[in-house]
PDB file of C-alpha atoms and ligand atoms in Angstrom:
ATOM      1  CA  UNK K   1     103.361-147.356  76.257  1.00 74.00           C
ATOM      2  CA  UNK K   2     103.282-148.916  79.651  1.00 85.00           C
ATOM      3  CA  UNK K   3     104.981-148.974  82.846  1.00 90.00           C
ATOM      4  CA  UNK K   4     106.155-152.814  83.127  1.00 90.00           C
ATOM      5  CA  UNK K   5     106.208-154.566  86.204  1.00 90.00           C
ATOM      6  CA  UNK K   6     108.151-154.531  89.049  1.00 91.00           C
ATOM      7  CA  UNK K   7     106.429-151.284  89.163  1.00 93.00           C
ATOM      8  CA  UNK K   8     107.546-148.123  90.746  1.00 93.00           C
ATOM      9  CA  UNK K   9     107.199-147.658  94.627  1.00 94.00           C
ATOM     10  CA  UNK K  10     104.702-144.681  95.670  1.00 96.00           C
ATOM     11  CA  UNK K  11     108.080-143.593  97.761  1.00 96.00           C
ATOM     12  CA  UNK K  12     109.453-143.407  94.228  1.00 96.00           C
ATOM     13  CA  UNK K  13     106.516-141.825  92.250  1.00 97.00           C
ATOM     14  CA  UNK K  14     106.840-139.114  95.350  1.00 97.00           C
ATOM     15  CA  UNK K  15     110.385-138.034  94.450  1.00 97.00           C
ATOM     16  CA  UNK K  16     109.520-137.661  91.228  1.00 97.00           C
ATOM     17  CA  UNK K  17     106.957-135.549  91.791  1.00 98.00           C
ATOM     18  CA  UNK K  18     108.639-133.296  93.796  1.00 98.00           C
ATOM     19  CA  UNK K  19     111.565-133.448  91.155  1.00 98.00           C
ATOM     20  CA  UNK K  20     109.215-132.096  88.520  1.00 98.00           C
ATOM     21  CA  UNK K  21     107.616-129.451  90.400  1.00 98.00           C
ATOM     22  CA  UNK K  22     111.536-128.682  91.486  1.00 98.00           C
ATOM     23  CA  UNK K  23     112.549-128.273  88.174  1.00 98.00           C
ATOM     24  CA  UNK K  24     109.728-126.175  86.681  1.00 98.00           C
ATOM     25  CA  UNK K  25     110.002-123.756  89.614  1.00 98.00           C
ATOM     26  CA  UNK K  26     113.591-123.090  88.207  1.00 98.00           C
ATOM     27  CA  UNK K  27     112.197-122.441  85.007  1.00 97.00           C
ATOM     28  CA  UNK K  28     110.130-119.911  86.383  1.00 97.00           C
ATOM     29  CA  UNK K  29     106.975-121.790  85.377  1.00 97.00           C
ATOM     30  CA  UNK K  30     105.383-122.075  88.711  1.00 97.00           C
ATOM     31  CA  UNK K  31     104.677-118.626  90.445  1.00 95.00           C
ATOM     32  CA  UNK K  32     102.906-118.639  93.557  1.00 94.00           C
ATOM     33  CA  UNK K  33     100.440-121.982  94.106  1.00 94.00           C
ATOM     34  CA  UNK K  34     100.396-122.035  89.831  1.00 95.00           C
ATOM     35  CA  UNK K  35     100.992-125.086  88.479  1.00 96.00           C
ATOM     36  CA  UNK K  36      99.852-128.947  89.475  1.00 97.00           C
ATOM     37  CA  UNK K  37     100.516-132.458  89.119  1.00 98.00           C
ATOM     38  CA  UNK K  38      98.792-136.027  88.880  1.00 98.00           C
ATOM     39  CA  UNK K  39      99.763-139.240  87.732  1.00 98.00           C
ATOM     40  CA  UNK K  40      97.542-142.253  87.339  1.00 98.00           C
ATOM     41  CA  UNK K  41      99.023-145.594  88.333  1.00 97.00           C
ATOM     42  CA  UNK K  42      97.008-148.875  87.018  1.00 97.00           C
ATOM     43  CA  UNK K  43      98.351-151.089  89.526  1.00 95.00           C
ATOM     44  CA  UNK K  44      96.977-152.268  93.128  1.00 92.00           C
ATOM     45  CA  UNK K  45      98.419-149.976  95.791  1.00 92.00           C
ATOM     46  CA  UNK K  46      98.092-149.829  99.347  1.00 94.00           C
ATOM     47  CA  UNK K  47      99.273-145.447 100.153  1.00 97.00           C
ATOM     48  CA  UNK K  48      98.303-145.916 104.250  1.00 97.00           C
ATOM     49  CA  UNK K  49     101.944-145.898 104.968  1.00 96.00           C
ATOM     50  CA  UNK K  50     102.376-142.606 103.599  1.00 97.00           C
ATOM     51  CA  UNK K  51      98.905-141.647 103.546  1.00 98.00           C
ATOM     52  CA  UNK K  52      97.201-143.290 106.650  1.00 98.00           C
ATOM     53  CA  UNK K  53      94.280-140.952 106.904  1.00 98.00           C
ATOM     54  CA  UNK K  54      90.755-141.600 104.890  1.00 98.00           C
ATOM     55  CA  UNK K  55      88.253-139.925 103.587  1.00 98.00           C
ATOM     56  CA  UNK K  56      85.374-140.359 101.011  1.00 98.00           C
ATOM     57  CA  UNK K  57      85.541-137.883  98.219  1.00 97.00           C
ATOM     58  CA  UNK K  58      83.121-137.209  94.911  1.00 97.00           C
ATOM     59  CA  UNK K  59      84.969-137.200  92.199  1.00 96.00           C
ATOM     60  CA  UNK K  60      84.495-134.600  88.970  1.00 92.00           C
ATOM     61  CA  UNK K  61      83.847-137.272  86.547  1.00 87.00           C
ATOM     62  CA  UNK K  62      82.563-141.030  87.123  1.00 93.00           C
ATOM     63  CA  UNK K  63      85.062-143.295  86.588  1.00 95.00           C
ATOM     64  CA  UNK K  64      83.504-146.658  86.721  1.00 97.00           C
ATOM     65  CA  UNK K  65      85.963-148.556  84.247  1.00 97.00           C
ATOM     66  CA  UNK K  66      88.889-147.316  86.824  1.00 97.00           C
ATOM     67  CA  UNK K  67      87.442-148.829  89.747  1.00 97.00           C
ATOM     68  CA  UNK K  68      90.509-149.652  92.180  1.00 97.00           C
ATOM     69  CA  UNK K  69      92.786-147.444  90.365  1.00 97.00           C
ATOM     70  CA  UNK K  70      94.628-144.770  92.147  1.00 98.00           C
ATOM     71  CA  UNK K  71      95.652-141.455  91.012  1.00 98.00           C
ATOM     72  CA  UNK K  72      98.716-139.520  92.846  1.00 98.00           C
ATOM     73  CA  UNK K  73      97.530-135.431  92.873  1.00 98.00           C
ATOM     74  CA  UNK K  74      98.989-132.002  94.137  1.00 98.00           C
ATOM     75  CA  UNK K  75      97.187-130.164  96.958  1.00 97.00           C
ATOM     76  CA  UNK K  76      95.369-127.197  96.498  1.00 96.00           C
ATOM     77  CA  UNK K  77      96.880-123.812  97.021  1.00 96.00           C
ATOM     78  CA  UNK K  78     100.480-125.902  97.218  1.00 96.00           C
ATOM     79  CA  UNK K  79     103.361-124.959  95.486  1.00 96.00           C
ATOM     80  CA  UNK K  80     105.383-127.528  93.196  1.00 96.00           C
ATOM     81  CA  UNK K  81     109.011-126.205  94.476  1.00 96.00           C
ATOM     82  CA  UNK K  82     107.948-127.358  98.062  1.00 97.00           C
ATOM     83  CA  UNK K  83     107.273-130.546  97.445  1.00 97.00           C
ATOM     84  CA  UNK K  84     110.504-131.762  96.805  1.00 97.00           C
ATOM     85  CA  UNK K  85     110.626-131.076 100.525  1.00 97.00           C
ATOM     86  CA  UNK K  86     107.920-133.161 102.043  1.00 97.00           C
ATOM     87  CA  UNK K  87     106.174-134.934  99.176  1.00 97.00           C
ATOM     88  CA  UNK K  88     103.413-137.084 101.670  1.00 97.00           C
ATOM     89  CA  UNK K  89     102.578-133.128 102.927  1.00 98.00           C
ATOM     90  CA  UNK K  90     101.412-131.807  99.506  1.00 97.00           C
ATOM     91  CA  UNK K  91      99.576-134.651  97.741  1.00 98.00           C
ATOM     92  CA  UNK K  92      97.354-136.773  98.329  1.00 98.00           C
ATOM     93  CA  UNK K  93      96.814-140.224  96.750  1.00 98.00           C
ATOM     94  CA  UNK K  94      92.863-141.043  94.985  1.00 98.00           C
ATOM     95  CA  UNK K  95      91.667-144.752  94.942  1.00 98.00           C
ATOM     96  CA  UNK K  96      88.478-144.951  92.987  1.00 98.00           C
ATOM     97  CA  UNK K  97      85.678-147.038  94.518  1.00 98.00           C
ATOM     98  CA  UNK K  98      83.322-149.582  92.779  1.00 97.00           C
ATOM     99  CA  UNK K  99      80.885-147.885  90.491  1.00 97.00           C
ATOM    100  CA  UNK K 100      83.300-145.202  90.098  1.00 97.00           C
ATOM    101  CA  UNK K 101      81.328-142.401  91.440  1.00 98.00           C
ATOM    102  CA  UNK K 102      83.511-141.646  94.889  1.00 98.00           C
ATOM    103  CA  UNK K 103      86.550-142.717  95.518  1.00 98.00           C
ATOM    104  CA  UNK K 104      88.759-142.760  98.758  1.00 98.00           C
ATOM    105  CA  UNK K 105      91.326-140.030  99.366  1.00 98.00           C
ATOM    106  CA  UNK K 106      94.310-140.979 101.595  1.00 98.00           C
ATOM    107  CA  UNK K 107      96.439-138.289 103.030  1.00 98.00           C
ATOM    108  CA  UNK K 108      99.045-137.878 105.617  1.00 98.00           C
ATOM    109  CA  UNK K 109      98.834-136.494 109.198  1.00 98.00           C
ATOM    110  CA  UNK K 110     101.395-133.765 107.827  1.00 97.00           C
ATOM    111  CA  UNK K 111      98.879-132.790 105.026  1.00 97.00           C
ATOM    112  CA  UNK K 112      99.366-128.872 103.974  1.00 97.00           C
ATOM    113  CA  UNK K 113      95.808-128.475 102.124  1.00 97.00           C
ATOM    114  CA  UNK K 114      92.480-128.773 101.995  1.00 96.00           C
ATOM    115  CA  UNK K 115      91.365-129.725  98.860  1.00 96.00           C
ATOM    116  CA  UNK K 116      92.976-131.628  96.112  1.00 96.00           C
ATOM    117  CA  UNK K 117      93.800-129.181  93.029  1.00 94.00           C
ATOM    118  CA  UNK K 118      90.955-127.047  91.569  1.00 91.00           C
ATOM    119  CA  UNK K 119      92.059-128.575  87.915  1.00 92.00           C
ATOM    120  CA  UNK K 120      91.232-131.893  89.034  1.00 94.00           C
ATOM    121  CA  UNK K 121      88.609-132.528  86.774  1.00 93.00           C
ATOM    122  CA  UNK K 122      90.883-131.719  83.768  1.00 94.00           C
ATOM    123  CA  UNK K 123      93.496-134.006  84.990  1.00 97.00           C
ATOM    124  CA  UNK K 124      91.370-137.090  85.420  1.00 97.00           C
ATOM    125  CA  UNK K 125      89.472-136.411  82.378  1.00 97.00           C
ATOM    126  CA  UNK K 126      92.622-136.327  80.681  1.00 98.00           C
ATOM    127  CA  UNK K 127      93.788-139.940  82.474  1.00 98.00           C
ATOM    128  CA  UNK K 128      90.778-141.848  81.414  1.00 97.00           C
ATOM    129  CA  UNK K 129      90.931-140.359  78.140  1.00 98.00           C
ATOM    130  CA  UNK K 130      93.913-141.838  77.554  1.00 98.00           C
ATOM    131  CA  UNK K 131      93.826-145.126  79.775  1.00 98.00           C
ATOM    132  CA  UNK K 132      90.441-145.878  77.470  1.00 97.00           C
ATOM    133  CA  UNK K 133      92.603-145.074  73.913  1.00 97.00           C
ATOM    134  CA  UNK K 134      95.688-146.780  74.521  1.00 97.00           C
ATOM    135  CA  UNK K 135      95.289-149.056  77.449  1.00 97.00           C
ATOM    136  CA  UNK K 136      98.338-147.710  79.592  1.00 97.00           C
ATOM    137  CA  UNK K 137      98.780-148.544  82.914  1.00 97.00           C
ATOM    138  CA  UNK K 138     100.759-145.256  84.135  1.00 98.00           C
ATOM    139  CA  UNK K 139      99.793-141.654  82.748  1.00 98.00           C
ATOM    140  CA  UNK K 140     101.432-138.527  84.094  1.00 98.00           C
ATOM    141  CA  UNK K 141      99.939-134.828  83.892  1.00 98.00           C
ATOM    142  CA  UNK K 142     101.129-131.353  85.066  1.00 98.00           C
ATOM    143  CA  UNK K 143     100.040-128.386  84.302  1.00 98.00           C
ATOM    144  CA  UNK K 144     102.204-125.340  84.144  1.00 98.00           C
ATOM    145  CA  UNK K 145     102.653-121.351  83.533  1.00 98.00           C
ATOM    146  CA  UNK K 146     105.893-120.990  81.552  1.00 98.00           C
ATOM    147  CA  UNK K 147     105.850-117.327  80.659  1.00 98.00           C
ATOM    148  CA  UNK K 148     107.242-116.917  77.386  1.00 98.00           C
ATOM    149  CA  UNK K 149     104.931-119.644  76.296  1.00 98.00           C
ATOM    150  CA  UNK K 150     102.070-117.665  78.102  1.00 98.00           C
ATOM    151  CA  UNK K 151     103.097-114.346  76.435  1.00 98.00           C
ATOM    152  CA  UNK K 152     103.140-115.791  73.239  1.00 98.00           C
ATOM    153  CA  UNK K 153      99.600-117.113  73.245  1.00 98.00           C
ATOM    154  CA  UNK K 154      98.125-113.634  73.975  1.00 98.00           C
ATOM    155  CA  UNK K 155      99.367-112.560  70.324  1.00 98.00           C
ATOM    156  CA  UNK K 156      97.037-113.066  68.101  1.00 98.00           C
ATOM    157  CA  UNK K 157      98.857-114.756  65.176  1.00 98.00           C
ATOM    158  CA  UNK K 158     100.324-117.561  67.895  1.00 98.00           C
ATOM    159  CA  UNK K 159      97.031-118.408  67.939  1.00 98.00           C
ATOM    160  CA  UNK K 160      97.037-120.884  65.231  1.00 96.00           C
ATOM    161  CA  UNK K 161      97.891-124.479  65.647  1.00 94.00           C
ATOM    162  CA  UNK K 162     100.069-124.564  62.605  1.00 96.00           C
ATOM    163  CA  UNK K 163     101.564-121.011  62.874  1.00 98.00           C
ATOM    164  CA  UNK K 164     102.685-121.791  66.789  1.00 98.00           C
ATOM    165  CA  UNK K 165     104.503-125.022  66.007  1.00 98.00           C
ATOM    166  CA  UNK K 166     106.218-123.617  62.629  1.00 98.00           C
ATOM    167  CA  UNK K 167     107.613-121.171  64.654  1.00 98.00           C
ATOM    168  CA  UNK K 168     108.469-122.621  68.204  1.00 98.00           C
ATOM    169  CA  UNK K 169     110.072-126.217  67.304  1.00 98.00           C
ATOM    170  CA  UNK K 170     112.027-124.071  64.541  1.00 98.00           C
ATOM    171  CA  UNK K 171     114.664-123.238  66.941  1.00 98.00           C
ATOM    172  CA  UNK K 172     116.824-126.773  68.009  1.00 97.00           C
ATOM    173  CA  UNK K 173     117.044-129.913  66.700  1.00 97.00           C
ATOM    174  CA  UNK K 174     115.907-131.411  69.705  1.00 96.00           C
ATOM    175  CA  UNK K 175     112.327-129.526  69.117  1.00 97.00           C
ATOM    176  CA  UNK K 176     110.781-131.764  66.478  1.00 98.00           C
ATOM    177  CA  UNK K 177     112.625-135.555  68.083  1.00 97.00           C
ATOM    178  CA  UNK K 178     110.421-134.654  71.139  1.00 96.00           C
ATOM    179  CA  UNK K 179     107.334-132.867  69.974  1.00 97.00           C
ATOM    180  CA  UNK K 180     106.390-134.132  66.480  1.00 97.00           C
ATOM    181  CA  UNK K 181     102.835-133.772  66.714  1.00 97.00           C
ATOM    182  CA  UNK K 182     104.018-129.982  67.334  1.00 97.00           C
ATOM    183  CA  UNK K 183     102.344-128.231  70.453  1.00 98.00           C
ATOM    184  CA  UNK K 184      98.583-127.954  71.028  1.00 98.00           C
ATOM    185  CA  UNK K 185      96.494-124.978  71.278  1.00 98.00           C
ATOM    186  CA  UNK K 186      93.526-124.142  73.388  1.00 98.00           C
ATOM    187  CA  UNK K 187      91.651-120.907  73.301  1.00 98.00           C
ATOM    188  CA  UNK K 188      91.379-118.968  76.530  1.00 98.00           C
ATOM    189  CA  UNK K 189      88.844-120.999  78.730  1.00 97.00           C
ATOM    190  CA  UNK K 190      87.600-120.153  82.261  1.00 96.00           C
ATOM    191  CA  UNK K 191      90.136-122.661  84.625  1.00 94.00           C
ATOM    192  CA  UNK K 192      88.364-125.268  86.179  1.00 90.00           C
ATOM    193  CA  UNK K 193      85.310-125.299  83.804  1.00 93.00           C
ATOM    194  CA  UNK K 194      84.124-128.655  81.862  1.00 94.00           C
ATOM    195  CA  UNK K 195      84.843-126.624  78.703  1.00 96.00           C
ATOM    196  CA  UNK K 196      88.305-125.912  79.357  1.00 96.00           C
ATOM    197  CA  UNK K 197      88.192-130.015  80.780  1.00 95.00           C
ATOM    198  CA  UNK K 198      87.103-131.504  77.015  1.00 96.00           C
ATOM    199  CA  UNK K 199      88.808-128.824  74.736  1.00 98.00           C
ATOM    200  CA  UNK K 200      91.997-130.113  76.624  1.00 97.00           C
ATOM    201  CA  UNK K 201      91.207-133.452  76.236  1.00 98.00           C
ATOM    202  CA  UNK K 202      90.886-133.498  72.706  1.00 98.00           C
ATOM    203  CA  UNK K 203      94.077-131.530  72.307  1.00 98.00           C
ATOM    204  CA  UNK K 204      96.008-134.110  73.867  1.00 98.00           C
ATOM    205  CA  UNK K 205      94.619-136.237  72.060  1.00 98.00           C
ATOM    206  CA  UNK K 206      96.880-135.363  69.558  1.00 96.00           C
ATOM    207  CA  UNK K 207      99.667-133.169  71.023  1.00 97.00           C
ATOM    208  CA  UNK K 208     102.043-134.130  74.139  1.00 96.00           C
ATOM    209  CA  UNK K 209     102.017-130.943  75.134  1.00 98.00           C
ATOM    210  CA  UNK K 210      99.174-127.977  74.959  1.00 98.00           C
ATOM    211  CA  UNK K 211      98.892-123.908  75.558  1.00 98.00           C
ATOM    212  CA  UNK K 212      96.016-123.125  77.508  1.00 98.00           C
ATOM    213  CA  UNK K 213      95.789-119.757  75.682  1.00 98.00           C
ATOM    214  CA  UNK K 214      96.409-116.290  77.988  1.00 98.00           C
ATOM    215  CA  UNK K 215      97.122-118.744  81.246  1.00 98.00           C
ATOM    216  CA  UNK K 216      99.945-121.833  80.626  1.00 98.00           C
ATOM    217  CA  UNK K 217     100.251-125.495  79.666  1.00 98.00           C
ATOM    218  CA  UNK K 218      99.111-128.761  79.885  1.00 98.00           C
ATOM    219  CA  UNK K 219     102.035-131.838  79.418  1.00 98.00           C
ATOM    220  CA  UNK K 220     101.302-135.824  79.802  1.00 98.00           C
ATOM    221  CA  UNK K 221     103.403-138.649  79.575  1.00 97.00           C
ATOM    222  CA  UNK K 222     102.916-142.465  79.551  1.00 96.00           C
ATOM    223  CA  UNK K 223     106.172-142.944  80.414  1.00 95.00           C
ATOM    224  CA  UNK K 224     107.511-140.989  83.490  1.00 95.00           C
ATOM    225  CA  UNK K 225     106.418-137.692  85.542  1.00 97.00           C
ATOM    226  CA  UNK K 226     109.833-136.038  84.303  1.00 96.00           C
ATOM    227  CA  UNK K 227     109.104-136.853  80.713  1.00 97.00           C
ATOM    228  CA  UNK K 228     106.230-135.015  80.565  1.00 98.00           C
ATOM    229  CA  UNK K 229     107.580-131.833  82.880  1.00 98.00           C
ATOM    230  CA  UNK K 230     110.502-132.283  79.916  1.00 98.00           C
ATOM    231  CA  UNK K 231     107.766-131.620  77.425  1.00 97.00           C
ATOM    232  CA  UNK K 232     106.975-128.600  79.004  1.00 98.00           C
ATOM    233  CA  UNK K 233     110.788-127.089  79.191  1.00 98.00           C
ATOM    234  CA  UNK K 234     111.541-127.953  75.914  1.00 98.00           C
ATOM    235  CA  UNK K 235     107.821-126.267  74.715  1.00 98.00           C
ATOM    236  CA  UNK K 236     109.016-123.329  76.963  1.00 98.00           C
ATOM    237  CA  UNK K 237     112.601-122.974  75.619  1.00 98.00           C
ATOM    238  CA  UNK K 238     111.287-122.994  71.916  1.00 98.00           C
ATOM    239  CA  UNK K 239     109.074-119.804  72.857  1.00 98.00           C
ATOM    240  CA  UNK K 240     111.649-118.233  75.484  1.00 98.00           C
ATOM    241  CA  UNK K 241     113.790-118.054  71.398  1.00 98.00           C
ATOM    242  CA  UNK K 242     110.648-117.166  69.653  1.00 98.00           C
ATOM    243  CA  UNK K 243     110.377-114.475  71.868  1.00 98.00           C
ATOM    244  CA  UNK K 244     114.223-113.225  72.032  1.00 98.00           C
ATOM    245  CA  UNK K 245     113.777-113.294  68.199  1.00 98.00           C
ATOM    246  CA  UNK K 246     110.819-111.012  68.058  1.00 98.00           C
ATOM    247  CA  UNK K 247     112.489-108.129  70.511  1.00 98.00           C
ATOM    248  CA  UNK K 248     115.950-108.694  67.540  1.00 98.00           C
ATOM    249  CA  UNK K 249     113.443-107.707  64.729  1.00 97.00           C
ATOM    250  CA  UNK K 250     112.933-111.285  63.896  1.00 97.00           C
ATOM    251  CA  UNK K 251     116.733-110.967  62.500  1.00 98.00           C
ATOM    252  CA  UNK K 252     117.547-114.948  63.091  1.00 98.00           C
ATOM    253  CA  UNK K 253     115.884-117.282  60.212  1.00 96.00           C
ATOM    254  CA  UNK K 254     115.845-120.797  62.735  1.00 97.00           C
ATOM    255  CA  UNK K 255     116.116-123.967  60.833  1.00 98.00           C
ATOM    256  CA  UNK K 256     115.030-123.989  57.457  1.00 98.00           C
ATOM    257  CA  UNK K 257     112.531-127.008  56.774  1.00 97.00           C
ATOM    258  CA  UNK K 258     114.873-128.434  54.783  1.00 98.00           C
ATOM    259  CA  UNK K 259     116.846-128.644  57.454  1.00 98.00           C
ATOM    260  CA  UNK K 260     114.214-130.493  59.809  1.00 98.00           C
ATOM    261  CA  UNK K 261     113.649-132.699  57.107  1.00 98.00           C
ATOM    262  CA  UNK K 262     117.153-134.270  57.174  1.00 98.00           C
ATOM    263  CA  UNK K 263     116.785-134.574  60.939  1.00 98.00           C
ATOM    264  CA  UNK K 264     113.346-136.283  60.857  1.00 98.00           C
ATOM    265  CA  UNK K 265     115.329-138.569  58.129  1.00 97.00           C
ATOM    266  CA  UNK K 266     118.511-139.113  60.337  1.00 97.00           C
ATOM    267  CA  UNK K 267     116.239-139.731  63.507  1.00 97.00           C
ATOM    268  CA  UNK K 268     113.519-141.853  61.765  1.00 97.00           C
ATOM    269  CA  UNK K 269     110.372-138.741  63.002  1.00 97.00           C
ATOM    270  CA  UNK K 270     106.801-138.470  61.368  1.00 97.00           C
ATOM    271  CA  UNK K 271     105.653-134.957  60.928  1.00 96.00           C
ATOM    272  CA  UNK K 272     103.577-133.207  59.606  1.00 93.00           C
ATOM    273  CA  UNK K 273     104.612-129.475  60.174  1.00 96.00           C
ATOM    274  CA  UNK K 274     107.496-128.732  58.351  1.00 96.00           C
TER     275      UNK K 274
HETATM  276 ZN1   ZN Z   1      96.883-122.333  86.142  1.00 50.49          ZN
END
């Protein structure tokens, strides 16, 4: 997928933002400063409106084949529900230079941090990953802690690829329509480390929507910011059931894959889990 032109306004992108971080904060998956947001926009720009003030920053990972491309990204040490209430204050907007090494980071006079996100490197790994596999010209990531999610992946037998999605998108209809390639898994890595950066790239490789074992998620989206913070609710209300389930003595039996069959059938989904 990509965004088609006219394309959206940074004013626009900004709302949206906030919106997500908004809306996660309700679901309780953003305590404290947890929790960040970047989207990748593959069309020219110009943020000094919003963001008139410059300066040169090294980025985690060259990015030479994105020269010119900008990148909206949460503050450090910022918390998604506030942005909603002064978006230009809590991000600040990347434009890669040539040779991809450095790139330009524009901010506003209002600006609330001092660095941009610690998981920055994940985040733009993640972006180029997927603007070199399927050519898309917007790309959307946020990482979350949704807590019943969280719990779950500190049991051991949640810890399985197949066993997690069997048992999360089990519980609505909706659940295997939005997540076919189930939800990812990655073990516990230290945050901010190149091996938690590639592990998660390869997992979203495949999935939408991955568990950072023991700490929270990782949703993208081609499409809009509040697709892939959807991702993340609807990942979050299939283990906020899980979870009820387990403390009922596992009474309810969820849908039977029979059942998810004829929905896959009636909605036209590939799958591979049930
Ligand atoms: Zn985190």
């Amino acid at each position: 997928m990509s965004v088609e032109a006219p394309y959206p306004e940074l004013d626009e992108l900004l709302t949206l933002v906030g919106q997500a971080g908004h809306r996660l904060s309700e679901i309780d998956a953003t305590e404290g400063a947890a929790g960040n947001i970047s989207v990748y926009m593959g069309w020219p720009l110009d943020p000094r409106r919003r963001f008139p003030q410059t300066e040169t920053l090294e980025l985690p990972t060259p990015l030479p084949e994105l020269a010119g491309k900008s990148f909206l990204v949460t503050g450090s040490g910022r918390r998604l529900r506030e942005i909603i209430e002064d978006p230009a204050a809590n991000l600040g907007v990347v434009v890669v230079d040539v040779g991809g090494r450095t790139g330009q980071l524009y901010t506003s006079p209002r600006r609330l941090f001092a660095r941009l996100t610690s998981e920055f490197n994940s985040h733009l790994a993640v972006h180029r990953d997927q603007v070199a596999l399927t050519g898309t010209n917007f790309h959307a990531v946020i990482h979350a802690q949704p807590p019943h999610l969280t719990y779950l992946s500190h049991i051991a037998r949640y810890q399985d690829l197949k066993y997690l999605s069997r048992h999360l998108l089990r519980w609505q209809p909706e659940l295997i329509v939005n997540l076919p390639e189930g939800i990812g898994y990655v073990p516990f890595l230290i945050p901010g480390s190149p091996e938690l950066e590639s592990a998660t790239v390869q997992a979203l490789r495949v999935h939408r929507v991955v568990v950072w074992a023991k700490h929270g998620v990782m949703a993208r989206s081609d499409m809009s910011v509040k697709r892939a913070s959807d991702r993340i609710e609807y990942a979050e209300t299939a283990a906020a059931y899980e979870y009820r389930n387990l403390l009922n003595q596992e009474q309810a039996e969820g849908l039977t894959d029979e059942e998810i069959h004829s929905i896959c059938n009636a909605f036209n989904v590939k799958q591979s889990i049930f």
